[in-house]
Each structure stands twice: as C-alpha cells, then as structure tokens.
PDB file of C-alpha atoms in Angstrom:
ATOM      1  CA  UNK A  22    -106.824  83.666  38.397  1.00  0.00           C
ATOM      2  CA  UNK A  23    -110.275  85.331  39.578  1.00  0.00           C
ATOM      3  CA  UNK A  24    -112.821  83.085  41.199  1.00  0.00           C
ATOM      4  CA  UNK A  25    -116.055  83.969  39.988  1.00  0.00           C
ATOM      5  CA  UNK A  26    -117.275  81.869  43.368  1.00  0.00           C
ATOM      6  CA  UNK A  27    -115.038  84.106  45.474  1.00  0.00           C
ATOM      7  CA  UNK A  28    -117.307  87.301  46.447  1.00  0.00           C
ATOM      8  CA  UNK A  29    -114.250  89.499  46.669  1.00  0.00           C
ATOM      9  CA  UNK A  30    -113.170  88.515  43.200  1.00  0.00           C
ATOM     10  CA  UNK A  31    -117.087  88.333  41.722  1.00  0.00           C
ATOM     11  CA  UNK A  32    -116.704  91.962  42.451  1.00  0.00           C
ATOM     12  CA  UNK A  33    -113.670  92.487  41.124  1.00  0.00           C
ATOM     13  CA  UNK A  34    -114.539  90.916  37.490  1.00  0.00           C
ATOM     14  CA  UNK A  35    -118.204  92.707  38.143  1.00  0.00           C
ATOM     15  CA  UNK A  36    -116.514  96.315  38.470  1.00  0.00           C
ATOM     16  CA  UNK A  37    -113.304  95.523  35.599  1.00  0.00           C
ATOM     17  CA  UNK A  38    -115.792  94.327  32.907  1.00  0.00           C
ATOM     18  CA  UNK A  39    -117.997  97.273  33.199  1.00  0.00           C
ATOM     19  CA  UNK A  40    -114.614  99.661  33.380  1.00  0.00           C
ATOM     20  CA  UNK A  41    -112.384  98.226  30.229  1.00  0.00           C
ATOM     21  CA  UNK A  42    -115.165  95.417  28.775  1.00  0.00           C
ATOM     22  CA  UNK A  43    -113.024  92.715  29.473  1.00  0.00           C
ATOM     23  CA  UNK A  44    -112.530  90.065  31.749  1.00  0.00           C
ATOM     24  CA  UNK A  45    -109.870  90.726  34.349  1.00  0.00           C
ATOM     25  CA  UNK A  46    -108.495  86.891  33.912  1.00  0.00           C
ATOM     26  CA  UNK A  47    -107.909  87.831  30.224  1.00  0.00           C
ATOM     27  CA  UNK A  48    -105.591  90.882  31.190  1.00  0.00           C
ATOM     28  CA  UNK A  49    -102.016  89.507  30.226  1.00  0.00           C
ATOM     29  CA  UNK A  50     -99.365  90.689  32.395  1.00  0.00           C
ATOM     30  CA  UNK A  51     -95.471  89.671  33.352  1.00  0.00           C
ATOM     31  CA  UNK A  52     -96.733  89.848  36.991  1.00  0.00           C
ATOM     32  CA  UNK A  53     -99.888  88.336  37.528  1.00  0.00           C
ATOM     33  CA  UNK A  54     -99.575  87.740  40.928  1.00  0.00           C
ATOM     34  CA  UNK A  55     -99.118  91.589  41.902  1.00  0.00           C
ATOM     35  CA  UNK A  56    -101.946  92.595  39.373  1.00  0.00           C
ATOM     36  CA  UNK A  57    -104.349  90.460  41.268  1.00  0.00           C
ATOM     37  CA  UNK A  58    -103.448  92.342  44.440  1.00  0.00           C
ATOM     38  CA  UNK A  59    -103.936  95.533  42.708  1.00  0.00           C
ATOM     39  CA  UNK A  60    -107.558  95.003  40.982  1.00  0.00           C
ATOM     40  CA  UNK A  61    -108.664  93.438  43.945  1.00  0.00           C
ATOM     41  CA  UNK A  62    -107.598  96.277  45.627  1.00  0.00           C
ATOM     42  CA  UNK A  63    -108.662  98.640  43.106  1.00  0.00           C
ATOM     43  CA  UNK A  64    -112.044  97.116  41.955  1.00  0.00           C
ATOM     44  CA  UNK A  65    -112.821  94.532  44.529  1.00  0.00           C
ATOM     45  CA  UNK A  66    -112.860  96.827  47.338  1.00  0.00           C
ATOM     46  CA  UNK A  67    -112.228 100.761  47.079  1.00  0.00           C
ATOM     47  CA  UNK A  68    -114.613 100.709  44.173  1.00  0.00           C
ATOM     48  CA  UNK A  69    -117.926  99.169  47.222  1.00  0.00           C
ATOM     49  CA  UNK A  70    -117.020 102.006  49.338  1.00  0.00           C
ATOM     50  CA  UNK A  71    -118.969 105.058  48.777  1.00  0.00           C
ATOM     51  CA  UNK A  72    -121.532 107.005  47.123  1.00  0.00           C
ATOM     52  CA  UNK A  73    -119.387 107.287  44.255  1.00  0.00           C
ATOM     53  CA  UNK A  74    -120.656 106.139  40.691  1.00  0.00           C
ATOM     54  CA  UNK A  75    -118.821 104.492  38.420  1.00  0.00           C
ATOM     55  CA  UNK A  76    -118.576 107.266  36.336  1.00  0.00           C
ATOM     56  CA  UNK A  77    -117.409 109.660  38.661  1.00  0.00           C
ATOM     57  CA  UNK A  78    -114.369 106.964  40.599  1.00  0.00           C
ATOM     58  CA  UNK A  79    -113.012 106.746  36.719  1.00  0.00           C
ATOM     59  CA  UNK A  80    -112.951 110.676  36.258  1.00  0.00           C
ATOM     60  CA  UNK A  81    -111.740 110.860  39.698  1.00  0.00           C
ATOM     61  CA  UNK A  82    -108.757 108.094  38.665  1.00  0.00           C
ATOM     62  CA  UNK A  83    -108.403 110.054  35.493  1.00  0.00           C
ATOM     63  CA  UNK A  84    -107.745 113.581  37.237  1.00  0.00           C
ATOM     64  CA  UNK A  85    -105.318 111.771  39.775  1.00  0.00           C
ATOM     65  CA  UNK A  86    -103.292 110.278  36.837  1.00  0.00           C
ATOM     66  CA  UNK A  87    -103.165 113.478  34.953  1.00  0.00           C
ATOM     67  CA  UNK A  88    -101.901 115.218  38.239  1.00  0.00           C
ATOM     68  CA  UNK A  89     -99.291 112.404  38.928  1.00  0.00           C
ATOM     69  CA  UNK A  90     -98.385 112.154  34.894  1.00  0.00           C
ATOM     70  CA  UNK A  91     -98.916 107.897  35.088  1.00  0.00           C
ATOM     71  CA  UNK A  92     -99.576 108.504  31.303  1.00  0.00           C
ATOM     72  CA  UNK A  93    -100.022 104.348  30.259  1.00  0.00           C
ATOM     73  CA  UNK A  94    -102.345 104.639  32.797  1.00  0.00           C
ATOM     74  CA  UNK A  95    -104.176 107.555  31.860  1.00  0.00           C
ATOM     75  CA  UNK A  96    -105.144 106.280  28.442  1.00  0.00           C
ATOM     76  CA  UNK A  97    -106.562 102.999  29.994  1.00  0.00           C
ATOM     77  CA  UNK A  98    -108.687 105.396  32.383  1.00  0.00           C
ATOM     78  CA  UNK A  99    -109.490 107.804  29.798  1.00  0.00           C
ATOM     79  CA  UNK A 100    -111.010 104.577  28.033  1.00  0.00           C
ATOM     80  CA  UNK A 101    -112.426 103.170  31.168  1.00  0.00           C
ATOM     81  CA  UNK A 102    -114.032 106.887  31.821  1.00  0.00           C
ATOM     82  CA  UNK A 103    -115.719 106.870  28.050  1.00  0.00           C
ATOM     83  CA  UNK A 104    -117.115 103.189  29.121  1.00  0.00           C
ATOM     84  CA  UNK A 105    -118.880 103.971  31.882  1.00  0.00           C
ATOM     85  CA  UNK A 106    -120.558 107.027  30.476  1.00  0.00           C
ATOM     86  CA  UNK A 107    -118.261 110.348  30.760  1.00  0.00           C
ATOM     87  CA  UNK A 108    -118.057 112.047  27.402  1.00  0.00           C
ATOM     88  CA  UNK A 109    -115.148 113.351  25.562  1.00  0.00           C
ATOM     89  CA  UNK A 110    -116.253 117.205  26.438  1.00  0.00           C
ATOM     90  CA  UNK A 111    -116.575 115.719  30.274  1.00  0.00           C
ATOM     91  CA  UNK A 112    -113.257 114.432  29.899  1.00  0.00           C
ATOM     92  CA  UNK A 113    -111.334 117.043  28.422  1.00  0.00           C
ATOM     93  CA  UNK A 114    -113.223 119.821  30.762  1.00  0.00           C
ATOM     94  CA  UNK A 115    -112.034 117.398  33.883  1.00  0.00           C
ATOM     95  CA  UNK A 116    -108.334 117.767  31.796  1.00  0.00           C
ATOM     96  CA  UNK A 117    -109.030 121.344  31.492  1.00  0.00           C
ATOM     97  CA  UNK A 118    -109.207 122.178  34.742  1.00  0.00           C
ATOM     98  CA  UNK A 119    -105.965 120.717  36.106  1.00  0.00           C
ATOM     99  CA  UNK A 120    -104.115 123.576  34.259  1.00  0.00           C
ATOM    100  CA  UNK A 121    -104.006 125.686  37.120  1.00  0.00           C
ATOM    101  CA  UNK A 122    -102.278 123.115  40.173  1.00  0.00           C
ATOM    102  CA  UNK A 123    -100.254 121.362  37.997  1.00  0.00           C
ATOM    103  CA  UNK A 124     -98.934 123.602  35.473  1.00  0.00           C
ATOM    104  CA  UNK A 125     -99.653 123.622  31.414  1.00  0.00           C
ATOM    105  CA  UNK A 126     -96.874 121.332  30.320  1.00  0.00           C
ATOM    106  CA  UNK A 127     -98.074 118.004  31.977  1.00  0.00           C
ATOM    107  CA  UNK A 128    -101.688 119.637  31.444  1.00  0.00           C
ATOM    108  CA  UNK A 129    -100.530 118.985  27.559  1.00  0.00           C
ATOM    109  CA  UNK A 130     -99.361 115.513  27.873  1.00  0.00           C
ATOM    110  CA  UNK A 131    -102.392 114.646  29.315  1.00  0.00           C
ATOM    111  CA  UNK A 132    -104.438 116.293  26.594  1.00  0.00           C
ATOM    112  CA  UNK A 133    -101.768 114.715  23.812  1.00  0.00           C
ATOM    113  CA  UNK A 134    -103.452 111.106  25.541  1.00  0.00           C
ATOM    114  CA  UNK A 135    -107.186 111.918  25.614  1.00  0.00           C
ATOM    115  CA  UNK A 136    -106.396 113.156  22.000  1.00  0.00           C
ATOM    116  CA  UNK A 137    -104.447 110.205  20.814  1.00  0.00           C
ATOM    117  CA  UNK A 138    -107.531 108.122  22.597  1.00  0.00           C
ATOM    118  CA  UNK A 139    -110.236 110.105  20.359  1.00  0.00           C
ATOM    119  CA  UNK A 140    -108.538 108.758  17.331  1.00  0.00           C
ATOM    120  CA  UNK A 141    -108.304 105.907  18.016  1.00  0.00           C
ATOM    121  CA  UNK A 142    -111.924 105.796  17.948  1.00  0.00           C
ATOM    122  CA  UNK A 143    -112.874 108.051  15.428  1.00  0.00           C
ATOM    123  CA  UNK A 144    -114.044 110.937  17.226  1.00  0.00           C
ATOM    124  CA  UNK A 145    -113.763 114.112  15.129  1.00  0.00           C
ATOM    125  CA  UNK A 146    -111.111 117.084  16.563  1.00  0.00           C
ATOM    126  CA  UNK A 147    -110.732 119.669  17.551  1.00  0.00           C
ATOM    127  CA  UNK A 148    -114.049 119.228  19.751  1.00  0.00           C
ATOM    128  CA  UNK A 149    -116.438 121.729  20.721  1.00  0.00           C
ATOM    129  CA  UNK A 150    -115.309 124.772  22.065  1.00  0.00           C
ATOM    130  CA  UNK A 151    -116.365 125.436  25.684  1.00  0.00           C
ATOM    131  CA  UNK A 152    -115.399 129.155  26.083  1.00  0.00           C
ATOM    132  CA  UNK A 153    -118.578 131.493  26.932  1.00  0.00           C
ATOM    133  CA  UNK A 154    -117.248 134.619  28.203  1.00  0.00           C
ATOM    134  CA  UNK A 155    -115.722 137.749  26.120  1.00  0.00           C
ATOM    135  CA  UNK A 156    -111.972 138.015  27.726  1.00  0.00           C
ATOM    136  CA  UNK A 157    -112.332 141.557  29.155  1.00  0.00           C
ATOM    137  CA  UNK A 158    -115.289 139.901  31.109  1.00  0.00           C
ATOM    138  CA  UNK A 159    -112.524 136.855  32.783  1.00  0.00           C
ATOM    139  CA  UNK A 160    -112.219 139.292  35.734  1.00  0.00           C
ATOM    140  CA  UNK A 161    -115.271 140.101  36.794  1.00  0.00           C
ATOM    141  CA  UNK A 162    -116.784 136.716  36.220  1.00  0.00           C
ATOM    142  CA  UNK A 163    -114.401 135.271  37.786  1.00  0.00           C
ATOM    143  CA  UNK A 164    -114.671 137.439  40.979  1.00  0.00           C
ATOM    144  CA  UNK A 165    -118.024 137.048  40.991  1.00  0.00           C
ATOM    145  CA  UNK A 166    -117.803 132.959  41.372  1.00  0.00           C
ATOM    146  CA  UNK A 167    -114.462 133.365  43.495  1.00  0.00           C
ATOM    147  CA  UNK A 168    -116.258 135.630  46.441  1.00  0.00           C
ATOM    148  CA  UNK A 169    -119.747 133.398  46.353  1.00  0.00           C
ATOM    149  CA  UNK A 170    -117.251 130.577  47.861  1.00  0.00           C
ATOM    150  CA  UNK A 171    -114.225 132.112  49.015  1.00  0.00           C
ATOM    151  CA  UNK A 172    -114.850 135.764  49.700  1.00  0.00           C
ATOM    152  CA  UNK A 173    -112.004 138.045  50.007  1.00  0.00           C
ATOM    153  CA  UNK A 174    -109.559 134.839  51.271  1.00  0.00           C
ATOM    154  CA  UNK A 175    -107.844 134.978  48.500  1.00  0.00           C
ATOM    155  CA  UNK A 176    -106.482 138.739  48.115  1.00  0.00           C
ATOM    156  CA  UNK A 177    -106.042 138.153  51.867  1.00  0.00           C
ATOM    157  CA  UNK A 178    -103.704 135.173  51.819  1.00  0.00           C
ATOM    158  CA  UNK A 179    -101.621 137.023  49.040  1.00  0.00           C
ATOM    159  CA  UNK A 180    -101.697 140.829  50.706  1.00  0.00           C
ATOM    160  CA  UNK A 181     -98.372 140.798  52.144  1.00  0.00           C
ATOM    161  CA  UNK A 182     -96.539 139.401  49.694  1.00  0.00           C
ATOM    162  CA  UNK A 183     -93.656 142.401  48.462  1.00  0.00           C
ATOM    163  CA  UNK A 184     -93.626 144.080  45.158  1.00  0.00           C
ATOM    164  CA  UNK A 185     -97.106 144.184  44.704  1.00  0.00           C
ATOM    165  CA  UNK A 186     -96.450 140.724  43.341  1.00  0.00           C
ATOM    166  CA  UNK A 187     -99.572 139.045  46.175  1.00  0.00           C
ATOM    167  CA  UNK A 188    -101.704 141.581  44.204  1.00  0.00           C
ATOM    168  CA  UNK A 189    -101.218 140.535  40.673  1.00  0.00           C
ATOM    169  CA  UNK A 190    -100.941 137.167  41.249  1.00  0.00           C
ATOM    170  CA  UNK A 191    -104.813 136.957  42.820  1.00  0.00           C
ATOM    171  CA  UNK A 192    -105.316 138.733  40.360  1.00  0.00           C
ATOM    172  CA  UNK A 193    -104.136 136.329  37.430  1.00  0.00           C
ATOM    173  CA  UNK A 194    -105.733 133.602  39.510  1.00  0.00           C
ATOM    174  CA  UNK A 195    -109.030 134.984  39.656  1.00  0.00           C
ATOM    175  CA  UNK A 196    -108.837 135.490  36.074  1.00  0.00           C
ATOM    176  CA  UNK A 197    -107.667 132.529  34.950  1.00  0.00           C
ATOM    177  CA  UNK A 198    -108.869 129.845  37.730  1.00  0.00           C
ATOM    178  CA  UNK A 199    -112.485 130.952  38.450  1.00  0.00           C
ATOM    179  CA  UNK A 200    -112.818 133.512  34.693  1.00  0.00           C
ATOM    180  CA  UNK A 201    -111.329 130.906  32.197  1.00  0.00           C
ATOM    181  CA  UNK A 202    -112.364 127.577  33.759  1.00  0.00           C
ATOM    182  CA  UNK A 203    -115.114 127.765  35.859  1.00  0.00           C
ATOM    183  CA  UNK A 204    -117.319 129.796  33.322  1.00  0.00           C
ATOM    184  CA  UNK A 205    -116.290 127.684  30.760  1.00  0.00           C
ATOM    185  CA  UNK A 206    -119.423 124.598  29.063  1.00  0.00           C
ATOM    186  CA  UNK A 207    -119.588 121.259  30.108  1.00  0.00           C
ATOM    187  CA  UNK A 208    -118.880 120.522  33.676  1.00  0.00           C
ATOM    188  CA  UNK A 209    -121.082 122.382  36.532  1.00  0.00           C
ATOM    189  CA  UNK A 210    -118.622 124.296  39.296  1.00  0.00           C
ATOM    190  CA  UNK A 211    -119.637 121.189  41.686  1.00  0.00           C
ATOM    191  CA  UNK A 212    -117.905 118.711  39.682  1.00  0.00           C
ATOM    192  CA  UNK A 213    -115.072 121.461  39.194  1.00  0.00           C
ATOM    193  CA  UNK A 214    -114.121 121.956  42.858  1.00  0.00           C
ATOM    194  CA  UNK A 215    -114.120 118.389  43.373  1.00  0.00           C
ATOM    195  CA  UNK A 216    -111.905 117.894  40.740  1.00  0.00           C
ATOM    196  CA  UNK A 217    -109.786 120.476  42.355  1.00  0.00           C
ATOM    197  CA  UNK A 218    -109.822 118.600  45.487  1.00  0.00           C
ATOM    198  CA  UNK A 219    -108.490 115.841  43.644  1.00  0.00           C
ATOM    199  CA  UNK A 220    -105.843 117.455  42.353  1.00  0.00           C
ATOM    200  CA  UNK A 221    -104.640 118.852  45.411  1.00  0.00           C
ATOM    201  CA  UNK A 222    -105.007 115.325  46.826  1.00  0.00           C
ATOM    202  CA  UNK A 223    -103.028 113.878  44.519  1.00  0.00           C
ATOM    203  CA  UNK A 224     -99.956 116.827  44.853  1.00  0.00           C
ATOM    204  CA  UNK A 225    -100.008 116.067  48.840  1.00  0.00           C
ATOM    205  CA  UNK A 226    -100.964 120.027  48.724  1.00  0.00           C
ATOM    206  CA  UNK A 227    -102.457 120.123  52.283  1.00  0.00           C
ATOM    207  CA  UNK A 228    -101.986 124.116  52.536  1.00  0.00           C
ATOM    208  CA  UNK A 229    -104.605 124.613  49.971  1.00  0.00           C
ATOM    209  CA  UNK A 230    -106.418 121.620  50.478  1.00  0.00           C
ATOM    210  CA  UNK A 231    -109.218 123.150  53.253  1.00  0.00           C
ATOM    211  CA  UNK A 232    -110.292 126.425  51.691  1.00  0.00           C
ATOM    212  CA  UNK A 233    -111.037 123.636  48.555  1.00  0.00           C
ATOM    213  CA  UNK A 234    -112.829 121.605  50.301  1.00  0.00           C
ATOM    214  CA  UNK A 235    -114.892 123.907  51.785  1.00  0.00           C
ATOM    215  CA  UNK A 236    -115.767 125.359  48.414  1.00  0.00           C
ATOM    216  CA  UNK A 237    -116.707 121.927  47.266  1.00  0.00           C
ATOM    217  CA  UNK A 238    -119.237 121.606  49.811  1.00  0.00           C
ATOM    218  CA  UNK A 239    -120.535 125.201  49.518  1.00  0.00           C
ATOM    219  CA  UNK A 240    -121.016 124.010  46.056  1.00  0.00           C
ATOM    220  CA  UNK A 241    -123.039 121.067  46.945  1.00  0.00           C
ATOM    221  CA  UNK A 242    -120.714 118.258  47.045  1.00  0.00           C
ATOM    222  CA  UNK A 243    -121.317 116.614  50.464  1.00  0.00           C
ATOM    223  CA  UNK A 244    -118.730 115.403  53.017  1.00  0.00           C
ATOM    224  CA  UNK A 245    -119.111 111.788  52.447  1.00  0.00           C
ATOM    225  CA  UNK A 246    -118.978 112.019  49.195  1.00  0.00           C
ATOM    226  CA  UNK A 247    -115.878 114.273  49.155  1.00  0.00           C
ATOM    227  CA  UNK A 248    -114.498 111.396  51.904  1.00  0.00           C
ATOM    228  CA  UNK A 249    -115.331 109.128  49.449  1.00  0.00           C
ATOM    229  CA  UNK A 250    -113.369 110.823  46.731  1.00  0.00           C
ATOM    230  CA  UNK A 251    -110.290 110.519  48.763  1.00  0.00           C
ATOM    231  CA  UNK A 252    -110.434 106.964  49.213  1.00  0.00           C
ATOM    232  CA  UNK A 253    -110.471 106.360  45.989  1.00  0.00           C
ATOM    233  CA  UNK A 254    -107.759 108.284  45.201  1.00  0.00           C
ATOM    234  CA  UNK A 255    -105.255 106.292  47.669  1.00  0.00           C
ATOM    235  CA  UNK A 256    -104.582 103.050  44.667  1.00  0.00           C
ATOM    236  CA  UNK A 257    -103.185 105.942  42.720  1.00  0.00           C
ATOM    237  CA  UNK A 258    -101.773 108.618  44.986  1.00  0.00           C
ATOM    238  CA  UNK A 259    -100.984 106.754  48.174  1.00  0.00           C
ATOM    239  CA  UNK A 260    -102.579 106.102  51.452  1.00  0.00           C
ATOM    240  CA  UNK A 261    -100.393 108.383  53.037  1.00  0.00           C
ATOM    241  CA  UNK A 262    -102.029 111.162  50.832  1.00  0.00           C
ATOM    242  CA  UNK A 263    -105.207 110.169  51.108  1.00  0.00           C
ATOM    243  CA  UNK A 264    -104.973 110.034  54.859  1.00  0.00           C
ATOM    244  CA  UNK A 265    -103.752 112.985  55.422  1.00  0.00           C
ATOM    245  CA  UNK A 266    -106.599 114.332  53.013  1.00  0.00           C
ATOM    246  CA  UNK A 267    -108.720 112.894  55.223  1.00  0.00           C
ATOM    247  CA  UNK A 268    -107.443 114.437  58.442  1.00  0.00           C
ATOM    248  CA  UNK A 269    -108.335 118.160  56.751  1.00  0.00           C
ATOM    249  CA  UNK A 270    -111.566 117.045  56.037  1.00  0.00           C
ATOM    250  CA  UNK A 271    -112.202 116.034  59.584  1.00  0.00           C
ATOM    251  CA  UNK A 272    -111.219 119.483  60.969  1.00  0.00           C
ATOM    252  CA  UNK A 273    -113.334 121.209  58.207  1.00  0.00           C
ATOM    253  CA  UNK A 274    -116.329 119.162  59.502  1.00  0.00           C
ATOM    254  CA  UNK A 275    -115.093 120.358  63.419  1.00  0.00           C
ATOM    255  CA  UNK A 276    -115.026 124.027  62.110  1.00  0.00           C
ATOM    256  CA  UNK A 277    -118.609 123.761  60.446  1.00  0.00           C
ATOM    257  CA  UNK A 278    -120.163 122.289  63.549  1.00  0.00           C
TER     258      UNK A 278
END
C-alpha cells in the first residue's frame, strides 16, 4: 500500500493520479509487491528529475513503448499521454515519426493501439490529415531541413557504399525522413528530433545516436533537457541504455566546448 505520509509515496500517488486519474492503491495487480517498486520507481522518483513536463515524460514513455512494441503498455500511456494534455494529432504525429528507425510493421501496431484507444472514447477517424507538401516537392524540402542540421553528413556517411546503393538510399531517407515527416502539421522539428533521440535510445542505436543529438540541440532542445529525456527512458528501455545514451551525450557536450 502507498503512504500518503511517506514523501516518496505522496509523490508517487501525486504523479499516478494526474497520469491515469486513479489512485495507485486502487491499481489491482497479481504482484503488488513488484508494482510498488516499479511506480515508485517510475513516478516517485524519475518523474522529480528534470525539466521535463508531464506531458512531454508520457510522450516520451509512449515513443519508447512504440519502439520496444510493450503494446498493454502503450495503450495505458497513450491514455496517460491524452490526460495530461497531448492531443490525438500530438500523439499520432509522435507515432508517425517512429516509421523510419523502427520499421512500418510495428509502426502499425502501434497505430492499431492509439486507434483502438480513440474509440474507445469516441473520437471521430480517420483524423486530420497532416501532409503539407506536393510529393515531387519531398526532396527538396526535405534537403532543405536535412542540411540546416546535418549538412552533407549524410550523403557522406553513405558515399562508399557499392552499387550506387549509399546514393539512393540518402536519397530515400532524405525524402522520406526529413520530406514526409518533418514537413508534415502538428509537431514542430524540436519535438521531432527529440523523439528521434528517443527512439534511438530505446533501439540501443549508439552509431546514430550523436549526429541526433546534435540535431536536437541545433533545433533548440537543450542538453539537460535531452539528459533528462534519457533518464526517463531507463523504467522502459533499461539503465544500461540509458547510460550509455548518456555517455554520447557527454562527448557531444566535450566536442561543442
């Protein structure tokens, strides 16, 4: 049982009411005793660390269980998210924008949840459509956002690769990652490359992980926050992943100084 006397557990209850409107004592479970450990962990204390809002530590848990495919716990997130002030549109863009780490088959499941979720409470589909570029324009948008962040990196990391294959492919990424997703309603390209971040996070991607997180800040995210981020993605992904997360961050803060 929570102690509403016991400060660690007053914040637990505190943070878990405001998440999924109910009290965390009232949460039935075959393992009580582990729960506890986990929304104390969860609630009690990552959720204090941080100049993370509520809103943004449930799209953050959202995009983490999406990546990871924990879909029971993706629809109690998804909920939690809508709680606390993300809309569906916010939601689905977050969705959205996994697509291109994780693949578009668990991309679908996840959308399958947050649609399952909107009706269950009445929200009309399909929602609005967030496309605002013609597709012969995906390329050139896309370049244009790509090279304000990254510059050439990309067709650089890729020019070697044989058949002509490095080419194409930087191509279809600019096209589809930065054309098709970052030019798309809803969600501003800050909230985008942290969401990336996340992802990567989440996959234990460390190769890709520093050019990321030096978009995010080029994009205004700031380091704390973005250390932030990765703490709270360790109750879902693992310390270990986190950690090491964190130990790319620190050398992209050594190379800015």
């Amino acid at each position: 049982m929570f102690d509403p006397k016991n400060e660690r557990d007053k914040k637990t209850i505190d943070v878990f009411q405001q998440i999924f409107k109910m009290n965390p004592n009232d949460f039935k479970s075959n393992d009580p005793e582990f729960m506890k450990i986990l929304q104390n962990y969860i609630f009690g204390d990552i959720c204090a660390i941080g100049e993370l809002t509520l809103k943004e530590r449930e799209m953050i848990t959202c995009i983490c269980l999406t990546t990871i495919q924990a879909l029971p716990q993706l629809k109690a997130h998804i909920n939690g998210a809508l709680n606390v002030g993300n809309t569906p549109l916010e939601i689905r863009e977050a969705i959205y924008t996994c697509f291109s780490f994780i693949g578009f088959p668990r991309t679908l499941n996840a959308i399958e949840v947050f649609n399952t979720i909107m009706k269950e409470r009445k929200i009309s589909l399909p929602l609005e459509n967030g496309k605002t570029i013609k597709d012969e324009e995906r390329l050139s948008k896309g370049k244009e956002i790509q090279e304000s962040v990254l510059g050439n990196a990309l067709d650089k990391m890729l020019e070697n690769v044989p058949g002509k294959i490095g080419e194409k492919t930087a191509q279809f990424i600019t096209e589809t990652y930065f054309g098709d997703t970052f030019t798309r309603k809803f969600l501003d390209h800050k909230t985008r490359e942290l969401i990336n971040v996340v992802i990567l996070i989440a996959l234990g991607n460390t190769a890709l992980l520093k050019p990321h997180i030096v978009s995010s800040i080029k994009f205004g995210n700031s380091k704390e926050k973005i250390a932030a981020t990765m703490l709270q993605c360790a109750p879902y992904v693992g310390a270990a992943n986190a950690i090491s997360a964190m130990l790319v961050l620190t050398d992209v803060c050594k190379d800015m100084k």
